[in-house]
XYZ file of C-alpha atoms in Angstrom:
676
model
C -0.050 0.163 0.048
C 2.907 2.161 -0.535
C 3.016 5.046 -2.603
C 6.584 4.810 -4.496
C 8.696 7.387 -4.320
C 12.364 8.766 -4.992
C 14.562 11.455 -4.665
C 14.579 11.682 -8.816
C 14.966 15.012 -10.517
C 11.992 14.178 -12.799
C 8.985 16.696 -11.883
C 6.453 13.818 -13.206
C 8.006 11.610 -10.083
C 5.848 10.655 -7.083
C 7.075 12.706 -4.196
C 7.938 11.089 -1.060
C 10.332 8.144 -0.269
C 9.675 4.289 -1.032
C 8.354 3.436 2.449
C 5.429 0.363 3.802
C 4.287 -1.362 6.456
C 4.407 -4.852 7.459
C 1.428 -6.931 6.457
C 1.783 -8.525 10.047
C -0.012 -6.243 12.120
C 2.533 -2.863 11.011
C 4.856 -4.681 13.329
C 8.042 -3.250 10.726
C 7.914 -0.149 8.723
C 10.787 -0.334 5.871
C 12.243 2.553 4.642
C 13.945 3.354 1.592
C 15.880 6.716 2.134
C 17.799 8.837 -0.656
C 20.948 7.635 0.246
C 20.406 4.061 -0.685
C 19.715 2.500 2.308
C 17.022 0.538 3.893
C 16.225 0.645 7.467
C 13.496 -1.583 8.978
C 12.191 0.160 12.324
C 10.251 -1.633 15.110
C 6.950 0.052 15.185
C 6.192 -0.775 18.579
C 9.222 0.933 20.318
C 10.222 3.257 17.444
C 13.667 1.159 17.178
C 15.892 0.362 14.466
C 15.433 -3.152 13.792
C 17.817 -3.657 10.963
C 19.779 -1.495 8.481
C 20.902 -2.849 4.584
C 23.198 -0.890 2.083
C 23.131 -2.765 -1.489
C 26.811 -2.516 -3.348
C 24.789 -0.452 -5.755
C 23.000 1.768 -3.425
C 23.978 5.327 -5.011
C 24.245 4.473 -8.676
C 20.898 1.905 -8.194
C 19.199 3.384 -5.995
C 15.485 1.877 -4.337
C 12.837 3.365 -6.180
C 9.766 0.976 -5.073
C 9.108 -1.071 -2.146
C 6.724 -4.250 -1.361
C 6.444 -6.859 1.354
C 5.478 -10.466 0.786
C 1.953 -10.911 1.620
C 1.013 -12.741 4.940
C -0.497 -15.514 3.270
C 2.332 -16.931 1.157
C 5.058 -16.579 4.197
C 2.724 -18.804 6.052
C 3.359 -21.308 3.423
C 7.083 -20.441 2.849
C 7.417 -20.863 6.592
C 7.249 -24.664 7.284
C 9.894 -25.327 4.737
C 12.315 -22.973 6.015
C 12.772 -24.528 9.305
C 14.785 -27.428 8.190
C 17.868 -25.298 8.018
C 18.778 -23.655 11.281
C 20.500 -20.711 9.862
C 16.396 -19.853 7.892
C 14.482 -20.878 10.955
C 11.860 -18.441 12.238
C 12.330 -17.042 15.709
C 8.799 -15.594 16.458
C 5.364 -15.615 15.009
C 4.866 -12.173 13.980
C 8.463 -11.880 12.421
C 8.285 -11.213 8.480
C 10.461 -12.416 5.928
C 10.986 -11.176 2.148
C 10.949 -7.518 1.015
C 10.986 -6.601 -2.346
C 13.220 -3.870 -3.507
C 12.829 -2.033 -7.001
C 15.952 -0.057 -8.456
C 16.650 3.158 -11.213
C 18.410 0.576 -13.090
C 15.809 -1.896 -13.516
C 16.896 -4.742 -11.447
C 14.855 -6.180 -8.256
C 16.535 -7.249 -5.047
C 14.904 -9.574 -2.651
C 15.526 -8.973 0.969
C 15.021 -11.055 3.800
C 14.580 -9.641 6.897
C 14.863 -13.002 9.227
C 18.263 -13.864 7.944
C 19.458 -9.907 7.883
C 20.946 -10.261 4.542
C 19.953 -10.266 0.251
C 18.042 -13.292 -0.321
C 17.928 -13.034 -4.373
C 18.662 -10.703 -7.336
C 15.894 -10.909 -10.017
C 17.599 -8.915 -13.389
C 18.073 -11.524 -16.170
C 15.365 -10.613 -18.832
C 13.596 -8.332 -16.699
C 13.733 -4.437 -17.113
C 16.012 -1.785 -19.012
C 15.203 0.917 -17.124
C 13.598 2.187 -13.674
C 11.496 0.173 -11.515
C 8.415 2.314 -10.712
C 6.266 -0.439 -8.584
C 6.161 -4.021 -7.354
C 3.093 -6.070 -6.436
C 3.033 -9.776 -5.153
C 0.548 -12.176 -5.930
C -1.134 -13.622 -2.546
C -1.532 -17.115 -3.199
C 0.992 -18.320 -6.169
C 4.398 -16.588 -5.230
C 4.642 -14.891 -8.172
C 6.049 -11.218 -8.624
C 4.834 -8.560 -10.885
C 6.663 -5.335 -11.576
C 6.456 -2.439 -14.210
C 8.995 -0.044 -15.512
C 9.801 3.224 -17.404
C 10.191 0.419 -20.295
C 6.731 0.124 -20.803
C 6.687 -3.407 -19.778
C 5.039 -5.269 -17.032
C 7.161 -8.244 -15.757
C 6.151 -11.433 -14.384
C 8.639 -13.240 -11.962
C 9.071 -16.365 -10.582
C 10.584 -15.635 -7.011
C 11.665 -19.384 -6.521
C 13.949 -19.584 -10.147
C 14.123 -15.762 -10.203
C 13.231 -15.828 -13.625
C 11.272 -14.026 -16.069
C 7.900 -15.952 -16.407
C 6.178 -13.507 -18.712
C 6.576 -9.964 -20.250
C 4.358 -8.001 -22.395
C 4.165 -4.397 -23.220
C 1.775 -2.436 -21.091
C 1.402 0.754 -22.545
C 2.846 3.280 -25.036
C 4.858 4.989 -22.387
C 5.863 4.424 -18.942
C 3.630 2.495 -16.680
C 3.844 3.720 -13.483
C 1.314 1.914 -11.183
C 0.271 -1.748 -10.415
C -2.317 -3.331 -8.283
C -3.795 -7.385 -8.311
C -7.459 -8.001 -7.836
C -8.692 -9.560 -4.586
C -9.200 -12.766 -6.145
C -5.972 -12.574 -7.929
C -7.125 -13.021 -11.194
C -6.960 -9.626 -12.907
C -4.243 -7.001 -12.977
C -4.471 -3.207 -13.029
C -1.801 -0.958 -14.657
C -1.427 2.685 -14.927
C 0.619 5.388 -16.687
C -1.734 8.015 -17.579
C -4.819 5.940 -18.790
C -5.929 2.969 -16.329
C -5.897 -0.735 -18.102
C -7.862 -3.652 -16.314
C -5.530 -7.369 -17.498
C -6.701 -10.725 -17.361
C -3.796 -12.537 -15.932
C -3.974 -15.553 -17.594
C -4.371 -14.962 -21.028
C -2.417 -11.347 -20.860
C -5.554 -9.472 -22.464
C -7.213 -6.492 -21.250
C -10.595 -6.752 -19.608
C -11.216 -2.721 -19.338
C -10.230 0.545 -20.094
C -10.134 3.675 -17.797
C -9.998 6.953 -18.622
C -7.166 7.347 -15.624
C -5.599 10.951 -15.055
C -3.358 13.897 -16.811
C -0.912 13.008 -14.962
C 1.092 9.713 -13.987
C -0.736 7.378 -11.531
C 1.542 6.904 -8.518
C -1.042 4.724 -6.471
C -3.407 2.147 -7.244
C -5.875 0.180 -5.170
C -8.916 -2.193 -4.788
C -11.357 -0.940 -2.151
C -14.378 -3.204 -1.898
C -14.108 -7.120 -2.355
C -17.626 -7.923 -2.763
C -19.896 -5.553 -4.989
C -22.339 -3.604 -3.353
C -25.400 -5.494 -5.068
C -24.733 -9.125 -3.747
C -28.395 -10.629 -5.581
C -26.637 -11.075 -8.613
C -23.647 -13.489 -9.284
C -20.480 -11.959 -8.279
C -17.397 -13.098 -10.992
C -14.661 -11.756 -9.060
C -14.612 -8.585 -10.742
C -17.618 -6.677 -11.645
C -19.088 -4.720 -9.331
C -15.738 -3.808 -7.282
C -14.727 -0.141 -6.659
C -10.929 0.600 -6.856
C -9.100 4.038 -6.035
C -6.235 5.852 -8.003
C -4.206 8.658 -6.889
C -1.768 10.476 -9.920
C 1.309 13.287 -9.194
C 0.336 16.769 -8.590
C -2.991 16.021 -8.805
C -5.357 16.960 -5.659
C -8.341 14.357 -6.352
C -8.272 10.781 -6.081
C -10.740 8.901 -8.217
C -12.713 6.637 -7.598
C -13.714 3.629 -10.113
C -16.131 0.945 -10.705
C -15.945 -2.409 -12.786
C -18.942 -2.312 -14.629
C -19.845 -5.153 -16.626
C -20.445 -2.718 -19.982
C -17.646 -1.706 -21.181
C -19.009 2.033 -22.646
C -18.452 4.021 -18.297
C -14.713 4.990 -18.411
C -15.076 7.757 -15.973
C -14.546 7.995 -12.185
C -17.789 7.397 -10.286
C -16.713 9.634 -7.635
C -13.698 11.646 -6.117
C -11.715 12.608 -2.910
C -10.056 16.103 -2.346
C -7.164 16.861 -0.608
C -4.679 19.813 0.449
C -1.793 18.622 -1.865
C -0.311 15.599 -4.258
C -0.586 12.354 -2.054
C 2.645 10.332 -1.005
C 0.916 7.591 0.862
C -2.354 5.930 1.236
C -4.023 3.151 3.247
C -7.614 2.194 3.271
C -9.473 -0.681 5.353
C -11.209 -3.041 2.313
C -15.096 -2.827 3.158
C -16.506 -6.631 3.339
C -20.014 -5.668 2.580
C -22.197 -3.377 1.247
C -22.755 -1.665 4.652
C -19.268 -1.515 5.741
C -18.033 1.473 4.536
C -14.106 2.443 3.527
C -11.718 4.205 5.605
C -9.352 6.153 3.850
C -5.974 7.663 5.503
C -4.064 10.031 2.683
C -0.503 11.539 3.779
C 0.108 14.439 1.598
C 3.116 16.240 0.844
C 2.610 19.373 2.631
C 2.547 17.010 5.814
C -1.046 16.644 6.619
C -3.056 13.254 6.852
C -6.748 13.376 5.575
C -9.374 10.587 7.059
C -12.280 9.803 4.844
C -15.546 7.566 5.837
C -17.608 6.657 3.090
C -19.443 3.844 1.740
C -18.912 3.090 -1.805
C -22.913 2.989 -3.831
C -22.863 4.336 -6.858
C -22.306 7.613 -8.636
C -21.395 10.774 -6.573
C -20.877 14.188 -8.806
C -19.369 16.341 -5.982
C -15.769 15.807 -4.756
C -16.044 14.768 -0.790
C -13.810 16.509 1.752
C -12.143 14.686 4.394
C -13.589 13.701 7.995
C -10.757 14.650 9.755
C -7.081 16.287 9.451
C -4.358 15.450 11.594
C -1.894 18.014 12.093
C 1.725 17.448 14.075
C 3.778 20.524 15.409
C 6.007 21.402 17.547
C 5.601 23.079 21.693
C 6.110 26.952 20.929
C 8.936 26.979 23.727
C 8.893 30.868 25.173
C 6.829 33.748 24.343
C 9.106 34.410 20.859
C 9.427 31.053 19.509
C 6.429 29.437 17.068
C 4.965 26.735 16.744
C 6.680 24.459 14.191
C 4.630 22.181 11.701
C 6.363 18.463 12.065
C 5.469 16.851 8.450
C 4.059 13.057 8.805
C 5.816 10.884 6.293
C 3.080 7.924 6.195
C 0.494 6.941 7.845
C -1.765 3.114 8.390
C -4.639 1.550 10.113
C -4.088 -0.580 12.778
C -5.770 -4.122 13.296
C -8.871 -2.773 14.825
C -9.201 -0.198 12.409
C -9.900 2.393 15.308
C -6.300 3.403 15.678
C -3.635 5.230 13.170
C 0.244 4.725 13.055
C 1.676 7.977 12.163
C 5.261 8.128 11.122
C 6.363 11.779 11.581
C 9.576 13.380 11.817
C 12.740 12.826 9.670
C 13.532 10.225 7.168
C 16.475 9.168 8.898
C 15.126 8.842 12.544
C 11.445 9.209 11.996
C 8.872 8.830 15.326
C 6.273 6.055 14.828
C 3.357 6.928 17.381
C 0.220 5.133 17.553
C -3.061 7.406 17.668
C -6.891 6.682 18.697
C -9.445 8.109 16.086
C -11.592 10.448 17.572
C -14.405 10.778 14.413
C -16.351 13.919 16.529
C -13.021 15.958 15.830
C -12.939 17.365 12.480
C -9.438 18.723 13.060
C -6.217 17.606 15.365
C -3.603 19.093 15.969
C -1.157 16.858 17.871
C 1.968 18.701 19.793
C 5.321 16.700 20.358
C 8.618 17.609 21.158
C 11.040 15.748 18.361
C 14.150 17.885 19.933
C 15.639 14.531 21.596
C 14.910 12.370 19.243
C 17.626 12.925 16.675
C 19.977 10.195 18.015
C 19.132 6.733 16.257
C 17.954 4.563 18.884
C 20.141 1.010 18.138
C 19.937 -2.099 20.177
C 22.626 -2.113 22.843
C 24.186 -5.012 22.091
C 25.520 -3.730 18.808
C 27.684 -1.426 20.797
C 29.431 -2.265 22.991
C 32.551 0.521 23.411
C 33.165 2.146 26.352
C 34.521 5.985 26.875
C 36.994 6.095 29.757
C 36.417 8.563 32.186
C 39.216 11.318 31.319
C 40.596 13.976 33.907
C 39.752 17.764 32.941
C 43.396 18.524 33.035
C 44.336 15.846 30.939
C 45.381 16.502 27.397
C 44.909 13.988 24.714
C 46.460 14.141 21.284
C 44.253 13.205 18.476
C 45.418 12.410 14.590
C 44.807 15.718 12.539
C 43.828 15.789 8.979
C 45.969 14.073 6.511
C 49.125 15.968 5.351
C 49.104 18.339 8.563
C 51.627 15.983 10.475
C 55.195 16.730 11.147
C 58.045 14.245 9.166
C 60.079 13.461 12.003
C 63.554 12.784 10.604
C 66.505 12.231 13.633
C 69.881 13.953 12.815
C 73.184 11.150 13.540
C 75.552 13.872 14.773
C 73.637 15.007 17.430
C 72.020 11.567 18.612
C 75.792 10.649 18.763
C 76.440 13.423 21.198
C 73.224 12.379 23.164
C 75.191 8.617 23.199
C 78.127 9.440 23.982
C 77.078 11.788 27.321
C 74.923 8.630 28.522
C 78.027 6.042 27.761
C 80.301 8.764 29.570
C 77.797 8.877 32.751
C 77.747 12.805 32.750
C 75.079 14.136 33.347
C 71.394 13.537 32.114
C 70.169 14.964 28.616
C 67.873 17.709 29.001
C 64.165 17.568 26.868
C 65.245 20.517 25.035
C 68.619 19.223 23.981
C 66.313 15.607 23.023
C 63.814 18.187 21.392
C 66.670 19.290 19.399
C 68.287 16.154 18.478
C 65.194 15.417 16.858
C 64.550 17.692 13.338
C 61.101 18.206 13.445
C 60.435 19.722 9.539
C 57.488 22.219 10.578
C 59.142 25.200 9.695
C 60.841 23.828 6.590
C 57.367 22.536 5.242
C 56.210 25.882 3.058
C 52.942 27.660 3.953
C 51.896 26.604 0.302
C 52.487 22.947 0.544
C 50.468 23.102 4.126
C 47.774 25.270 2.113
C 47.761 23.004 -1.037
C 46.781 20.052 1.121
C 44.012 21.470 3.086
C 42.653 23.295 0.518
C 41.188 20.307 -1.236
C 39.736 18.770 2.040
C 38.300 22.012 3.068
C 36.418 22.761 -0.276
C 35.424 19.413 -0.311
C 33.385 19.194 3.024
C 31.942 22.451 2.725
C 30.455 21.098 -0.789
C 29.336 18.277 0.998
C 27.729 20.569 4.202
C 27.415 23.467 2.214
C 29.278 25.712 4.727
C 28.941 29.353 3.187
C 32.152 30.428 5.788
C 34.172 27.032 4.695
C 33.561 27.657 1.198
C 34.917 31.566 1.263
C 37.851 30.893 3.299
C 38.835 28.515 0.115
C 37.443 30.191 -2.562
C 38.271 33.765 -1.676
C 42.075 32.759 -2.552
C 43.830 34.942 -5.508
C 46.878 32.857 -5.870
C 46.287 31.111 -9.047
C 49.458 28.444 -8.613
C 47.762 27.631 -5.331
C 43.838 27.463 -7.215
C 45.519 24.780 -9.642
C 47.040 22.692 -7.020
C 43.582 22.564 -4.951
C 41.938 21.556 -8.388
C 44.236 19.021 -9.350
C 43.499 17.419 -5.640
C 39.511 17.320 -5.508
C 37.789 14.258 -5.979
C 35.916 13.788 -9.211
C 32.554 13.263 -7.666
C 32.803 17.055 -6.585
C 33.744 18.651 -9.817
C 30.031 19.020 -10.452
C 29.005 20.226 -7.255
C 32.226 22.880 -7.597
C 30.653 24.045 -11.120
C 27.428 24.464 -9.629
C 28.775 26.658 -6.440
C 31.123 28.955 -8.854
C 28.259 29.588 -11.253
C 25.883 30.477 -8.070
C 28.728 33.101 -6.811
C 29.442 34.181 -10.650
C 25.251 35.531 -10.628
C 26.693 37.895 -7.600
C 28.753 40.486 -7.089
C 31.396 41.827 -9.714
C 34.240 41.456 -7.305
C 33.967 37.719 -6.212
C 33.336 37.014 -10.361
C 36.550 37.824 -11.229
C 37.723 35.286 -8.547
C 35.276 32.736 -9.482
C 36.889 33.147 -13.151
C 39.885 31.808 -12.165
C 38.582 28.627 -10.589
C 35.976 28.105 -13.224
C 39.295 28.734 -16.068
C 41.087 25.796 -13.868
C 38.438 23.251 -13.460
C 37.415 23.416 -17.302
C 41.113 23.080 -18.436
C 41.860 20.338 -15.765
C 38.751 18.244 -15.669
C 37.904 18.381 -19.234
C 38.251 14.893 -20.330
C 36.192 14.040 -17.013
C 33.304 16.057 -17.772
C 33.294 15.039 -21.611
C 32.536 11.547 -20.297
C 28.999 12.704 -18.723
C 26.428 12.455 -20.158
C 24.401 14.531 -18.784
C 26.377 17.490 -18.727
C 24.403 19.782 -20.400
C 21.343 19.709 -18.402
C 23.908 20.544 -15.609
C 25.458 23.072 -16.831
C 23.157 24.600 -18.458
C 22.845 27.562 -15.759
C 26.540 28.160 -16.361
C 26.358 28.237 -20.700
C 23.587 30.795 -20.506
C 25.198 33.151 -18.062
C 28.360 32.854 -20.306
C 26.441 33.042 -23.548
C 24.336 36.397 -21.738
C 27.759 38.368 -20.651
C 29.246 37.442 -24.052
C 26.244 39.446 -25.812
C 27.146 42.574 -24.145
C 30.691 42.623 -24.967
C 30.934 43.721 -28.821
C 28.904 46.846 -27.703
C 30.718 47.552 -24.680
C 34.170 47.276 -26.780
C 32.310 49.988 -29.281
C 31.655 52.215 -26.377
C 35.068 51.893 -24.860
C 36.725 53.279 -28.497
C 34.269 56.159 -28.484
C 35.162 57.177 -24.937
C 38.857 56.518 -25.334
C 38.556 59.290 -28.891
C 36.302 61.429 -26.213
C 38.631 61.199 -23.672
C 41.862 62.038 -25.297
C 40.326 65.107 -27.252
C 39.449 67.022 -24.201
C 42.784 66.066 -22.549
C 44.450 67.336 -25.963
C 42.320 70.756 -25.328
C 43.072 71.283 -22.059
C 46.853 71.245 -22.758
C 46.773 73.812 -25.129
C 44.635 76.075 -23.420
C 46.805 75.667 -20.553
C 50.118 76.241 -22.842
C 51.908 80.030 -22.604
C 52.852 81.243 -25.915
C 56.396 82.452 -26.249
C 56.742 86.495 -26.341
C 57.072 87.688 -30.000
C 56.999 91.270 -31.251
C 54.743 92.081 -33.961
C 55.957 93.394 -37.481
C 53.317 94.801 -38.542
C 49.705 96.714 -36.817
C 46.550 97.099 -38.384
C 44.293 99.720 -37.554
C 40.984 100.234 -38.641
C 40.562 103.686 -38.376
C 43.154 104.530 -41.156
C 42.019 105.206 -44.808
C 42.529 102.636 -47.214
C 44.880 104.645 -49.184
C 47.630 104.901 -45.825
C 47.121 101.330 -45.275
C 48.121 100.385 -48.987
C 50.975 103.128 -48.628
C 51.745 100.828 -45.433
C 51.876 97.794 -47.541
C 54.168 99.217 -49.740
C 56.503 100.854 -47.408
C 56.886 97.693 -45.959
C 57.598 95.796 -49.228
C 60.006 98.611 -49.865
C 61.443 98.295 -46.679
C 62.497 94.471 -47.431
C 63.844 94.947 -50.752
C 66.378 98.044 -50.164
C 69.663 97.466 -50.032
C 71.625 98.184 -46.447
C 74.776 100.774 -47.584
C 75.040 104.142 -46.694
C 73.308 106.347 -49.475
C 70.258 104.578 -48.409
C 70.315 104.946 -44.729
C 70.899 108.691 -45.054
C 67.845 109.197 -47.572
C 65.880 106.912 -44.870
C 66.982 109.484 -41.918
C 65.713 112.434 -43.894
C 62.434 111.106 -44.863
C 61.747 109.763 -41.290
C 62.765 113.919 -40.122
C 60.377 115.338 -42.891
C 57.787 113.006 -41.913
C 57.758 113.807 -38.218
C 57.790 117.520 -38.810
C 54.496 116.940 -40.863
C 53.157 114.850 -37.972
C 53.547 117.685 -35.804
C 52.248 120.194 -37.920
C 48.894 117.977 -37.809
C 48.904 117.355 -34.445
C 48.254 121.234 -34.127
C 45.151 120.624 -35.961
C 43.924 117.563 -35.363
C 44.334 116.052 -31.544
C 43.212 112.559 -32.488
C 46.045 111.984 -35.467
C 48.695 113.145 -32.212
C 48.337 109.360 -31.128
C 48.138 107.195 -34.139
C 51.475 109.122 -35.168
C 53.176 108.450 -31.827
C 52.386 104.718 -31.766
C 53.997 104.563 -34.934
C 57.171 106.485 -33.871
C 57.422 103.834 -30.815
C 57.045 100.600 -32.993
C 59.536 102.042 -35.286
C 57.285 101.608 -38.460
C 56.187 105.108 -38.930
C 54.889 105.420 -42.676
C 55.991 108.183 -45.601
C 54.008 110.649 -46.755
C 52.587 110.461 -50.155
C 53.283 114.327 -50.371
C 57.085 113.920 -49.471
C 57.580 110.976 -51.464
C 56.919 113.185 -54.657
C 58.733 116.402 -52.930
C 62.098 113.894 -53.134
C 61.617 112.798 -56.184
């Protein structure tokens, strides 16, 4: 009655983990945790009874499990008494437990012997086993898988009895009819098979998602006046992944009716379902549904025909921690599984952690629509193992005593005795001199702790710290290692990392690359070393693309903006260089030079023409004595004319004085004509 599960990454995989109560009055509870270990707990005293670790517990994790039925074990028990090692100690012990794995094999574990009984491999499944069902009488085993097939096994010979295709997609659930002649199988649609001929007897609509649980709810039809053929008129229940409705179907004589006759509604996806069979039309069916949100919903209903409206639960059970103090608030404790006891008036609840669950028997009170049990599980984390297993005694230690314990590998100091100093010590002992002091003895031993470089110690400790940080997800430990800037130390650390930690390391680097840019610069160095050093290992991984998809998309998004940034960088460089060049030209001082010509806007056009002509003539004259004398006479005459003009016009006086100062006094055209 277990709802198969497993720690799969598939979004359509059932929630929860494989677990089931034993058929002998729920004396044991078997649970296959996500770490691949099978643990069998005693429900009476909440004690770990057995623990089994398959050889391939990591690659072939357990995906489903099923106890052998009580009737089958009762038949086999007399034959097994012939051997002392297989003798059944008590009447309530169960024997075989079938485990389906992710690689397609089926293991038969004996809880009496505490070891593996047999293994079903040859001719079976090629993919993940989704469900296992034991036949009540024949001792056969039925299994379904993602490879679309249903296999009938002979448990005695460990061989395939029959194998046929059950669906066009994966087959996710199985259930055998109460009379043992029919088999229900489901992927998304539900089919009813005749076991003798392996032919389809009925089709049902099913669910939109893969069916995670199938079970018959009645063993007799509601109308007992008609003859019963073993299947017609019976009801069965189905639950699916991500579906909050449990559908009830009825096997009709006509083949036209394919839809559900009624449904039960719950708050979340069902992870474990248990029910009590209705043996007559007046007895109601009791249903306990454990949801993914950690609640248990109890239903009680008489199945009699069609019901349009979904039925709600009669009672809901929750478990919470007590709120210690004023500030602390109660926290919910998830319920993992629930099963009805033999009296049908009490319920076994499994809650807490998968690795250390707590099992408690709770009496059902139908008057209360909601029950909240307050339990303190803070002291229940230590596993309770039988005292006979551990005989180690802890010695009483004095508080002042110092205990030396071995350290991390790579941190021990190599002791190398020095021959010359030891000879001196021996000579002192032989000569009967003074007793050697402790300081001399320590000096005789060349403890090579200081000779070891700091980098060697870091190289030995960094892979250990990084591995522990990735496994425990310790943020401070990861920061201590990943914040280093030494490229050689990074390369040596990556070289010594175990291969199973490479993918978690890449995922951690991807997470940090999305953070602050300063940390991203450091992460790029680590990423480069990991990809170059472990490229051959990464190329052998079949699922590398989905695992590193986030990193690839991150790199693509960063590279897309690189071209635009480079264009912007070039434009900014041009602008900055131009701005700096203009600032330099403004700040530079020009050397002092005397002007050869001063142009005045107020003078007439004729005067300006004469100035240009005089300048040209001055450039072409030869510097001899005659030209100098003539030039002196012209200057004197020009000065006299200028003085006469100053008396008439005050404004011309200023211009003439400026020309005298500049030494560029011009010759008047009148004086030139008089000279000529």
